[in-house]
PDB file of C-alpha atoms in Angstrom:
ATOM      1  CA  UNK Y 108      33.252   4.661  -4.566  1.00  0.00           C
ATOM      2  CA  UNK Y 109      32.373   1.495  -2.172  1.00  0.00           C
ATOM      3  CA  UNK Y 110      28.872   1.191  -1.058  1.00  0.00           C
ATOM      4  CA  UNK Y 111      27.639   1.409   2.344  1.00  0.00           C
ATOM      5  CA  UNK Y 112      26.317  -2.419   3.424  1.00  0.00           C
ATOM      6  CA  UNK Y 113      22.479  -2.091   4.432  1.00  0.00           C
ATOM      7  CA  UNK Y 114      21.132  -2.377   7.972  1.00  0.00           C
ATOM      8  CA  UNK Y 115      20.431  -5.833   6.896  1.00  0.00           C
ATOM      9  CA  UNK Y 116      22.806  -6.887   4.339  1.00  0.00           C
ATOM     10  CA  UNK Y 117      20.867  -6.510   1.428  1.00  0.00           C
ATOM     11  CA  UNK Y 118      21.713  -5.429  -1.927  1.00  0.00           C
ATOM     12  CA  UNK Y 119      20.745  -1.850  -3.218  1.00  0.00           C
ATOM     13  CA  UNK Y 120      17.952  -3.530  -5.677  1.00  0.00           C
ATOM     14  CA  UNK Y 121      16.821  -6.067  -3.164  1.00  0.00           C
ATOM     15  CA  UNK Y 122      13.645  -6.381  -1.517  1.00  0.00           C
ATOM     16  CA  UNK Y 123      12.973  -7.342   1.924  1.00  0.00           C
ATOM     17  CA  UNK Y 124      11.363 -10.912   2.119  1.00  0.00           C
ATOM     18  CA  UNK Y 125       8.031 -10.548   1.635  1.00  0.00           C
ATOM     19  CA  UNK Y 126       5.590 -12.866   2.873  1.00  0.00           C
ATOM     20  CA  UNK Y 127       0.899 -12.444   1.690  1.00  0.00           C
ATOM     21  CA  UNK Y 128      -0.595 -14.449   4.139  1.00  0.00           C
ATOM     22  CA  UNK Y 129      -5.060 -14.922   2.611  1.00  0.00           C
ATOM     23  CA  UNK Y 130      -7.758 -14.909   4.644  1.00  0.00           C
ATOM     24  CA  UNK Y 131      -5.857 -13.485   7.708  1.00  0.00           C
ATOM     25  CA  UNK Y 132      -9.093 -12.200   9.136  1.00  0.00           C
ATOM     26  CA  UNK Y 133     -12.338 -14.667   8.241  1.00  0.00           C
ATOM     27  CA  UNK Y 134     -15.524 -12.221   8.818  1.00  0.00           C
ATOM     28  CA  UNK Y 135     -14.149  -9.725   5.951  1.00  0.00           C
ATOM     29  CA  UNK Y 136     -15.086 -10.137   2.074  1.00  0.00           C
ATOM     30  CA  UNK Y 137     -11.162 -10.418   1.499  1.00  0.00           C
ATOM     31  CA  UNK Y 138      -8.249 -10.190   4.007  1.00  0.00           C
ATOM     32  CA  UNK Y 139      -4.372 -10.890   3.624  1.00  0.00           C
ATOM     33  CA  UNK Y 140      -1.935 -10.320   5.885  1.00  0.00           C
ATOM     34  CA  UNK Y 141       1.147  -8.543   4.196  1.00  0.00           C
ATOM     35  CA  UNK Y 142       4.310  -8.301   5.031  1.00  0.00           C
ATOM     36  CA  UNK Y 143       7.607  -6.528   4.055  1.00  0.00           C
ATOM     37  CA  UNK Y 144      10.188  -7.818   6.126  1.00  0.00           C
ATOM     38  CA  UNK Y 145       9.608  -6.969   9.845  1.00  0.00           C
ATOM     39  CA  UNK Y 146       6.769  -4.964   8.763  1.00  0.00           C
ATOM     40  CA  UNK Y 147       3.268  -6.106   9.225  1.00  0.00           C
ATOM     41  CA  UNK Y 148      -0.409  -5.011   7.925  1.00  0.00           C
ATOM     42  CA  UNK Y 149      -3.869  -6.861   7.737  1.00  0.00           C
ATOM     43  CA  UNK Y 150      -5.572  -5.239   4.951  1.00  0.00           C
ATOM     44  CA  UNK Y 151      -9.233  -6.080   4.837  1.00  0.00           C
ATOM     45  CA  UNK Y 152     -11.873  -5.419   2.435  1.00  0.00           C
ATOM     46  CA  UNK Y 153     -15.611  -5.185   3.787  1.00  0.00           C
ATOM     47  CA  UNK Y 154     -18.515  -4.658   0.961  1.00  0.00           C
ATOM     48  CA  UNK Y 155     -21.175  -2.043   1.761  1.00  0.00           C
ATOM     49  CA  UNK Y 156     -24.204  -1.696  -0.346  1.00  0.00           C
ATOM     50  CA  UNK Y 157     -24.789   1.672  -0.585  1.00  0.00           C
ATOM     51  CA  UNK Y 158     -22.297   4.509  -2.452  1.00  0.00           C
ATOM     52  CA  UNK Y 159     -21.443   7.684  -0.692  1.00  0.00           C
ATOM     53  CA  UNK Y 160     -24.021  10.438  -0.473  1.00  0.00           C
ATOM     54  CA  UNK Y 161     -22.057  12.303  -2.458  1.00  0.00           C
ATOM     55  CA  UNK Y 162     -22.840  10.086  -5.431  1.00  0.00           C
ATOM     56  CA  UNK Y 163     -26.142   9.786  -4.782  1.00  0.00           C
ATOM     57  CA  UNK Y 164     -27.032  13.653  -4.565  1.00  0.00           C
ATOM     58  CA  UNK Y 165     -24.872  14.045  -7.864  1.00  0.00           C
ATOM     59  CA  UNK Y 166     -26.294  10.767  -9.771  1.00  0.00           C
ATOM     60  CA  UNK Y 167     -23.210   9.424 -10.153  1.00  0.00           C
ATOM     61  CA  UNK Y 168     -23.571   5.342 -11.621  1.00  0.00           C
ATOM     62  CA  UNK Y 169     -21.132   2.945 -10.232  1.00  0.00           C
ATOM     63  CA  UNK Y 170     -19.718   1.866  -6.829  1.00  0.00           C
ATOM     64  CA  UNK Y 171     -17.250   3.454  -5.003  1.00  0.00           C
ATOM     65  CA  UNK Y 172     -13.077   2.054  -2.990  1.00  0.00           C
ATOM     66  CA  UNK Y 173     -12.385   3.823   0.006  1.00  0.00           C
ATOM     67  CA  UNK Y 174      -9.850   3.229   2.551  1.00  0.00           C
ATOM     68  CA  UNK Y 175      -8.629   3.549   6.101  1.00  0.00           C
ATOM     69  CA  UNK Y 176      -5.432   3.147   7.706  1.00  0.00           C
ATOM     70  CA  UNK Y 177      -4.058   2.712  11.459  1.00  0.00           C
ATOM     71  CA  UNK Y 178      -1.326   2.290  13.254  1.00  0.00           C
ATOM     72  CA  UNK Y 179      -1.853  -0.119  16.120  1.00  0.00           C
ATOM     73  CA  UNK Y 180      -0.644   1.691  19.456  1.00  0.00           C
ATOM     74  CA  UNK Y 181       2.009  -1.182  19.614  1.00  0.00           C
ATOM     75  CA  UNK Y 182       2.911  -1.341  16.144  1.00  0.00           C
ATOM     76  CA  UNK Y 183       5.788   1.162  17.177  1.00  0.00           C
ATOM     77  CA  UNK Y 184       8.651   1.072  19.492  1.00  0.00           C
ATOM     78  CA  UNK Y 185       6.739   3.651  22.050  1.00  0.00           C
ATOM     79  CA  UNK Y 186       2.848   3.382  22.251  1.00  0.00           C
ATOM     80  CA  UNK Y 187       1.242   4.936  19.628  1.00  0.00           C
ATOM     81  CA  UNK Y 188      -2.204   7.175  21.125  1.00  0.00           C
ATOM     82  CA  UNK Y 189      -5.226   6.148  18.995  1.00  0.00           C
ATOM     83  CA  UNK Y 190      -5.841   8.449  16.478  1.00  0.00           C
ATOM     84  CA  UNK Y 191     -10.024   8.106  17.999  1.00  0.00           C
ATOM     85  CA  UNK Y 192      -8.237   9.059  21.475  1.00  0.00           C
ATOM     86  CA  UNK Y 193      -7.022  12.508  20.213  1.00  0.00           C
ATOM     87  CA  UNK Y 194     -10.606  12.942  18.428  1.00  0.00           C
ATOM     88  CA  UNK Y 195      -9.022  13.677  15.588  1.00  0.00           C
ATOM     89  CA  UNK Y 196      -6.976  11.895  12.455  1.00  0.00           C
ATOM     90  CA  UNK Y 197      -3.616  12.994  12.407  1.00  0.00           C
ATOM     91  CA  UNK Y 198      -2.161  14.707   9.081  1.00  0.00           C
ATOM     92  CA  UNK Y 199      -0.217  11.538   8.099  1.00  0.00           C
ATOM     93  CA  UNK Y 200      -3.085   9.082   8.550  1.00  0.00           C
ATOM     94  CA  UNK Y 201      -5.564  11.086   6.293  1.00  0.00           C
ATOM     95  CA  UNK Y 202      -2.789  11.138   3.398  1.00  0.00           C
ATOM     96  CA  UNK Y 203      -2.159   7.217   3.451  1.00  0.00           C
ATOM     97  CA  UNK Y 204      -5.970   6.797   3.674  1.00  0.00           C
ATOM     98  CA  UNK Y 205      -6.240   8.979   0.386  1.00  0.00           C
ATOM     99  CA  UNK Y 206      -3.405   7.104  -1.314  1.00  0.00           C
ATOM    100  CA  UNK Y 207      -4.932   4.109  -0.509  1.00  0.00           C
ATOM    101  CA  UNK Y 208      -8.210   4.712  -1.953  1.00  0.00           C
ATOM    102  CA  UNK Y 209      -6.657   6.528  -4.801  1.00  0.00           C
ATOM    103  CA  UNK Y 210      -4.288   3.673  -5.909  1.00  0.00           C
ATOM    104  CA  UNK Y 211      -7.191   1.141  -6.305  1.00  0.00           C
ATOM    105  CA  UNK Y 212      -9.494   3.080  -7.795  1.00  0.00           C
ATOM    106  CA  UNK Y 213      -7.213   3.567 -10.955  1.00  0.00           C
ATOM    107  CA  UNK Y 214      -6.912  -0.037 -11.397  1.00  0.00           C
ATOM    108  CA  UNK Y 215     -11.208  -0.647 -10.790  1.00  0.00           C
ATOM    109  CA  UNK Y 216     -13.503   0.204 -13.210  1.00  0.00           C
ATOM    110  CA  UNK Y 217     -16.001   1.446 -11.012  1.00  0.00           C
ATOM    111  CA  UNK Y 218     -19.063   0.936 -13.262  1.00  0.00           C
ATOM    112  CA  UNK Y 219     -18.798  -2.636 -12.607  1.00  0.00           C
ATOM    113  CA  UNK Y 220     -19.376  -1.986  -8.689  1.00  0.00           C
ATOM    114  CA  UNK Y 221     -23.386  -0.806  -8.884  1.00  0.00           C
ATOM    115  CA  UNK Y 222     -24.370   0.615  -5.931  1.00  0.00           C
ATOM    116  CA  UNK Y 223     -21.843  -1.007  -3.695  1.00  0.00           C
ATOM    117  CA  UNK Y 224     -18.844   0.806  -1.392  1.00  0.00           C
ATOM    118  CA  UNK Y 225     -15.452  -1.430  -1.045  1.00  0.00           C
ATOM    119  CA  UNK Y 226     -14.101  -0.635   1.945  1.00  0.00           C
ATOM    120  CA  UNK Y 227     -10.623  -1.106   2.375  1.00  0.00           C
ATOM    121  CA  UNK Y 228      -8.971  -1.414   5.993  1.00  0.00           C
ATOM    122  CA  UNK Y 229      -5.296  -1.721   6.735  1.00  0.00           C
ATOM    123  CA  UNK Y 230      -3.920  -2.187  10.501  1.00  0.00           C
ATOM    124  CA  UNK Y 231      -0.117  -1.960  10.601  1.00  0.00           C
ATOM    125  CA  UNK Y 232       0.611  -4.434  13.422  1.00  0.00           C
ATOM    126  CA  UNK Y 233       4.505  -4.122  13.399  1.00  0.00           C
ATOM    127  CA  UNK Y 234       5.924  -0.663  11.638  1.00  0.00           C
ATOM    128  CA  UNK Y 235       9.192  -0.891  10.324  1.00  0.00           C
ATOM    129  CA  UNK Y 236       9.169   1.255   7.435  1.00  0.00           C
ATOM    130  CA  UNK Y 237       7.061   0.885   4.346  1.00  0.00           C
ATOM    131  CA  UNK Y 238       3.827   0.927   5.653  1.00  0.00           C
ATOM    132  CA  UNK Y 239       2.032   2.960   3.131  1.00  0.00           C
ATOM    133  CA  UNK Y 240       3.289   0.675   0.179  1.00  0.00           C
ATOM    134  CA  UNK Y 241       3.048  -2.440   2.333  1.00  0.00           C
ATOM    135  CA  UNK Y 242      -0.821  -1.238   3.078  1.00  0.00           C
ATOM    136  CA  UNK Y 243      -1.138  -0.587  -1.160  1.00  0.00           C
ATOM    137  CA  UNK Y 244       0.151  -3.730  -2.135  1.00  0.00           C
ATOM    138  CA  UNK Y 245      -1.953  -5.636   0.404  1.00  0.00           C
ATOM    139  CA  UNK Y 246      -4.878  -3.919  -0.203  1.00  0.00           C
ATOM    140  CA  UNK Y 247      -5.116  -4.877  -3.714  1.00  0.00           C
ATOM    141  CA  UNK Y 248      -4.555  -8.961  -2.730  1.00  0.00           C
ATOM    142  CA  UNK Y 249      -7.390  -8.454  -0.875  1.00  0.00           C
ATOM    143  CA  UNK Y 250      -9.610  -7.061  -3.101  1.00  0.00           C
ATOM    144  CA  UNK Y 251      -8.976  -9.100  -5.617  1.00  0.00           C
ATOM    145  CA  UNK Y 252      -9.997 -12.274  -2.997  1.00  0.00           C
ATOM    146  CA  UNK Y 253     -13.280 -10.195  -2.077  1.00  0.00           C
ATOM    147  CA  UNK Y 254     -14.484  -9.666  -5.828  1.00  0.00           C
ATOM    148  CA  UNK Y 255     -13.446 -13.506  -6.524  1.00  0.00           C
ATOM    149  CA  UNK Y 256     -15.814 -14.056  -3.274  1.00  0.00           C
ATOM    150  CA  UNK Y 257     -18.763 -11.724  -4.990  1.00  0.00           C
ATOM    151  CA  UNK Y 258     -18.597 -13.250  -8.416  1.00  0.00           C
ATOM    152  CA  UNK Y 259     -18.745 -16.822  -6.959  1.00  0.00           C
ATOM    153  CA  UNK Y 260     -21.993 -16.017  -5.119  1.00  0.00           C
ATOM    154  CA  UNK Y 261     -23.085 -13.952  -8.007  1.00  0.00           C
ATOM    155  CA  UNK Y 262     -23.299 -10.947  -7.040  1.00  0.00           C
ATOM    156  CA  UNK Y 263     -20.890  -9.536  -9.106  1.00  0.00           C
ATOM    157  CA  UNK Y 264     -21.544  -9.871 -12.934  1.00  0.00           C
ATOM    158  CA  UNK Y 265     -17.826  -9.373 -13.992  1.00  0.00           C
ATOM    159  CA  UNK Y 266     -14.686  -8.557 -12.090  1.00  0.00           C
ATOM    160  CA  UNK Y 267     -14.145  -4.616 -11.782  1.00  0.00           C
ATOM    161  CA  UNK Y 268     -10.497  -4.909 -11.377  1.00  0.00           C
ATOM    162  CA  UNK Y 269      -8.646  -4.107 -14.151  1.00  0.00           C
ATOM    163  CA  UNK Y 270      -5.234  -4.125 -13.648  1.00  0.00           C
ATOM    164  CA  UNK Y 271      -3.214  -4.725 -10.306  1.00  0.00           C
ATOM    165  CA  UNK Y 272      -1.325  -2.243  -8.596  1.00  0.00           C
ATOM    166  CA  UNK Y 273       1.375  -2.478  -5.790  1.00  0.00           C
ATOM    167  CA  UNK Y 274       3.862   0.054  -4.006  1.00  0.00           C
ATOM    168  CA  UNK Y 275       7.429   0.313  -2.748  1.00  0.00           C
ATOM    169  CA  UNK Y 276       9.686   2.784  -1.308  1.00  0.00           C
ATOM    170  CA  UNK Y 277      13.237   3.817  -2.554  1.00  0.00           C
ATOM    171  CA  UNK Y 278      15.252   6.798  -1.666  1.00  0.00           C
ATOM    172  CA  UNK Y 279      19.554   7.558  -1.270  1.00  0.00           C
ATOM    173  CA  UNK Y 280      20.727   6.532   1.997  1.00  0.00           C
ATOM    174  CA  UNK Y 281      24.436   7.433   2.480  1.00  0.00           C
ATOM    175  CA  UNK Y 282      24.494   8.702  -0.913  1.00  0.00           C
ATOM    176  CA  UNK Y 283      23.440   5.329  -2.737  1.00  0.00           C
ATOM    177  CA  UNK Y 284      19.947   4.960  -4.220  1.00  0.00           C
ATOM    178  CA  UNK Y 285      18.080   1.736  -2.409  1.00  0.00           C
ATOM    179  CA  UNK Y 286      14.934   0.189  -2.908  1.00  0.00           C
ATOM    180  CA  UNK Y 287      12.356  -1.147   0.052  1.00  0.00           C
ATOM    181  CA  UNK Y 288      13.799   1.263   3.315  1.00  0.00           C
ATOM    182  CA  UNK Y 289      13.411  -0.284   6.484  1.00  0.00           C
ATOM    183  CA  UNK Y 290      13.042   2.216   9.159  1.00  0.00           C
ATOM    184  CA  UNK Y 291      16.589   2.893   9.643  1.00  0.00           C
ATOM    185  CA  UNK Y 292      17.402   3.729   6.516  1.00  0.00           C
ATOM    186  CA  UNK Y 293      13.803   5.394   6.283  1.00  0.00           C
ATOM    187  CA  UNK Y 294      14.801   7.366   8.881  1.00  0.00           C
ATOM    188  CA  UNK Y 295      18.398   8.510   7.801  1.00  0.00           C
ATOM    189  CA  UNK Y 296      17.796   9.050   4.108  1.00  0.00           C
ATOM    190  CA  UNK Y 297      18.484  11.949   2.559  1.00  0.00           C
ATOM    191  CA  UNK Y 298      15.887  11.096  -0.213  1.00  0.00           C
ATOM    192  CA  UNK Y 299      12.390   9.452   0.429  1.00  0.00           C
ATOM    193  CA  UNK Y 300      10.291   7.996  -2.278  1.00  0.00           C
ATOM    194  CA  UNK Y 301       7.177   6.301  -2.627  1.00  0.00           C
ATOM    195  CA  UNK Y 302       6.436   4.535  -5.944  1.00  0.00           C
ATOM    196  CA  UNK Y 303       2.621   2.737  -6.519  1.00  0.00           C
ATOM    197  CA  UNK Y 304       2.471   1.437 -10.042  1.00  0.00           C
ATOM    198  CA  UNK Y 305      -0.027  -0.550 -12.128  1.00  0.00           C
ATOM    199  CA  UNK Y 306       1.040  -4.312 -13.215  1.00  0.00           C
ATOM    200  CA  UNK Y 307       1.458  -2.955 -16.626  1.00  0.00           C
ATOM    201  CA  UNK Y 308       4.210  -0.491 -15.381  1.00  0.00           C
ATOM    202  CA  UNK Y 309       1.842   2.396 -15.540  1.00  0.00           C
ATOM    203  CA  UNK Y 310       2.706   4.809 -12.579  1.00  0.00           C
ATOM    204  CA  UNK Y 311      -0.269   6.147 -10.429  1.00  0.00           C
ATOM    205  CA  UNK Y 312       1.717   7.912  -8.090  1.00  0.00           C
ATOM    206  CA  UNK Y 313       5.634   9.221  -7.307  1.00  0.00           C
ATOM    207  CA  UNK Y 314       6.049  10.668  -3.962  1.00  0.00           C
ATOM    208  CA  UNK Y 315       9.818  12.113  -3.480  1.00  0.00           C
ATOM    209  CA  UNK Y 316      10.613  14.108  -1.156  1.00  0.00           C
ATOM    210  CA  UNK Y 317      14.280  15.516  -0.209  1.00  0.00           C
ATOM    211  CA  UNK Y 318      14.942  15.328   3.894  1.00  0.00           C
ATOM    212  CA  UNK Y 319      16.665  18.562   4.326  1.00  0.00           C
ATOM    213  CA  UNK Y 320      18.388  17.432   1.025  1.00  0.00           C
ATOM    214  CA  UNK Y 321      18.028  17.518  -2.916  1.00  0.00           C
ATOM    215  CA  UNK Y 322      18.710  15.526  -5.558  1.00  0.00           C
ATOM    216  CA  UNK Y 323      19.388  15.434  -9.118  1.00  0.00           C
ATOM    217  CA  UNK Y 324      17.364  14.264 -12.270  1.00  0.00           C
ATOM    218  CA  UNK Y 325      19.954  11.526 -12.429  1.00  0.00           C
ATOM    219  CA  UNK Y 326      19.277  10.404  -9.128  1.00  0.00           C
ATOM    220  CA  UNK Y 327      15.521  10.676  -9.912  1.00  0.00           C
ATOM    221  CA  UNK Y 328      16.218   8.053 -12.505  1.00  0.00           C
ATOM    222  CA  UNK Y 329      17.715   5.873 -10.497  1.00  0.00           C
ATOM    223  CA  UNK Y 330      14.610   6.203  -7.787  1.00  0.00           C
ATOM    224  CA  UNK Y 331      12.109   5.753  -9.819  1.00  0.00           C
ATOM    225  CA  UNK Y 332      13.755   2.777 -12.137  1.00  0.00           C
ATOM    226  CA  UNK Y 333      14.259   0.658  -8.582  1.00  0.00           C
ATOM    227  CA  UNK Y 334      10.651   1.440  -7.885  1.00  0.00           C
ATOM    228  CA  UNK Y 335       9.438   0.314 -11.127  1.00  0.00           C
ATOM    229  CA  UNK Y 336      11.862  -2.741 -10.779  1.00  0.00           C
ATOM    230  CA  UNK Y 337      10.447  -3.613  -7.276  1.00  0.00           C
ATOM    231  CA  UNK Y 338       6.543  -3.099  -8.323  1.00  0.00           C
ATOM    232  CA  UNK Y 339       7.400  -5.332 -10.449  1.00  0.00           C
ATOM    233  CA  UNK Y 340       8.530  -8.144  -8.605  1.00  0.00           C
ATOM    234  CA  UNK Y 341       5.482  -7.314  -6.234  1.00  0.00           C
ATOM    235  CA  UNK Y 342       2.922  -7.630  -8.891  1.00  0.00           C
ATOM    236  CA  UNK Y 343       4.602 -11.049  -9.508  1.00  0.00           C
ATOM    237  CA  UNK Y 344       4.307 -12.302  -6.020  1.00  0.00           C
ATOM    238  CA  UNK Y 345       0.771 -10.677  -5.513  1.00  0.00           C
ATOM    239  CA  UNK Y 346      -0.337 -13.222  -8.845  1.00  0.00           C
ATOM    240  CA  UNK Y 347       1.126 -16.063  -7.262  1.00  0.00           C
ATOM    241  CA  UNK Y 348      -0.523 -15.526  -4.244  1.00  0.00           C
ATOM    242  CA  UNK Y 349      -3.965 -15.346  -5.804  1.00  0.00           C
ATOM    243  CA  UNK Y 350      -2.794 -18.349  -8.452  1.00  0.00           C
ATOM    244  CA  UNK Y 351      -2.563 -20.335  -5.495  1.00  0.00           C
ATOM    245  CA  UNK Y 352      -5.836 -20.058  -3.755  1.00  0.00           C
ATOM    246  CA  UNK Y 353      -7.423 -19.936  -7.340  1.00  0.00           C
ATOM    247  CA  UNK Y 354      -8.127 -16.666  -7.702  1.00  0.00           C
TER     248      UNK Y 354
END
C-alpha cells in the first residue's frame, strides 16, 4: 500500500527541523528557546530558595522541579483567553504542567538540590503541534544551563541531573504510523502519542490515546519504536547544544 506524503513532505521517521536557541531570555538561571519546526517555546528555569510547604511540614530533605506552561493568546490561529483571565487553569494546561515537572524530576536527583525550588516556565509563542514535548525537551536544555550557572558560582556542590530526558509525539495519520505531528496531522490522526524518554532509552512516560479510533499492539510497536527513535535523536541535539556553550 503507497503512503500518504506528509503536510510537509517529510518522511514517516523524520523529524521536523529543530532549532535550541541558549539564553533566549537573560534574567532567568537558564533559558533556551526551542523549536520543532513552526513550533515555538521559551522554557525558562528560575531558582527559588525555599521547597514547597509541603516538604517542609513533612521533613522531606532535598529540593524540589516544578513547572508551568502557557499558551501565549497569539500563539494560535484565533486569540487564545489567558488562562489568569478565566480565573482558572484550564484541564489541559494543569496536565502539561504535571508532565513537565514529572519528566525532570526522574532524571534529578533531588537530594542534590538542598532547600532550593527549580522552577521551570515554558511559553509556547507559535503552536503548531508538539507543544508538550517541545516544552519537555526544552525544559531540560535549560536546566541543565541553570545548574552549570549554580555550580560555577558555587552554589551547587555537584550537578543533580542525572540523566537527560526529551519528548516527541507519534501517532497513525491516514493509517501510517509518523513521528513529530504538526498540527494537521495532530489534528486528523486517528492515533495520538506522546513519548518522554530518558537519554539512556528509559521511558518515563507513554501517552496514547485513540481519536474515536483503536489500534493494535502492532501498531503500538511501531508508535512507541519512532518515539524512542526520535528521543533519541533529540537527546543528541540537546548534548550538542550544551557541548557548544560548554556545558
Amino acid at each position: 500500500m503507497s503512503q500518504t506524503p506528509r503536510t510537509d513532505g517529510r518522511r514517516a521517521d523524520e523529524l521536523r527541523p529543530l532549532r535550541l536557541e541558549p539564553g533566549i531570555a537573560p534574567h532567568a538561571t537558564g533559558s533556551v528557546l526551542c523549536c520543532f519546526g513552526k513550533t515555538q517555546v521559551i522554557c525558562a528555569v528560575t531558582i527559588e530558595k525555599k521547597v514547597p510547604g509541603w516538604m517542609m511540614q513533612q521533613k522531606v530533605a532535598g529540593g524540589w522541579i516544578t513547572a508551568e506552561y502557557s499558551l501565549l493568546p497569539y500563539s494560535t490561529h484565533d486569540r487564545k483567553q489567558r488562562d489568569i483571565a478565566k480565573g482558572k487553569l484550564d484541564g489541559r494546561t494543569v496536565e502539561i504542567q504535571r508532565l513537565i515537572g514529572r519528566a525532570l524530576r526522574a532524571v534529578t536527583d533531588l537530594s542534590k538540590l538542598p532547600g532550593m525550588t527549580l522552577w521551570i516556565d515554558c511559553d509556547v509563542l507559535q503552536a503548531d503541534g508538539g507543544t508538550r514535548t517541545a516544552s519537555i525537551t526544552g525544559a531540560y536544555v535549560a536546566a541543565r544551563l541553570a545548574v552549570h550557572k549554580l555550580m560555577t558560582a558555587g552554589e551547587l556542590a555537584e550537578n543533580p541531573l542525572v540523566d537527560t530526558v526529551a519528548a516527541i509525539s507519534a501517532g497513525i495519520w491516514q493509517d501510517q504510523p509518523i513521528l513529530d505531528l504538526d498540527y494537521p496531522e495532530d489534528r486528523d490522526a486517528s492515533v495520538d502519542a506522546n513519548i518522554v524518554v530518558t537519554g539512556s532509552g528509559r521511558f518515563v512516560e507513554l501517552q496514547v490515546a485513540g481519536e474515536e479510533s483503536t489500534y493494535d499492539h502492532a501498531q503500538l510497536g511501531q508508535i512507541i519504536a519512532l518515539g524512542t527513535l526520535g528521543a533519541g535523536k533529540l537527546a543528541e541535539a540537546q548534548k550538542a547544544c550544551l557541548a557548544a556553550h560548554a556545558v
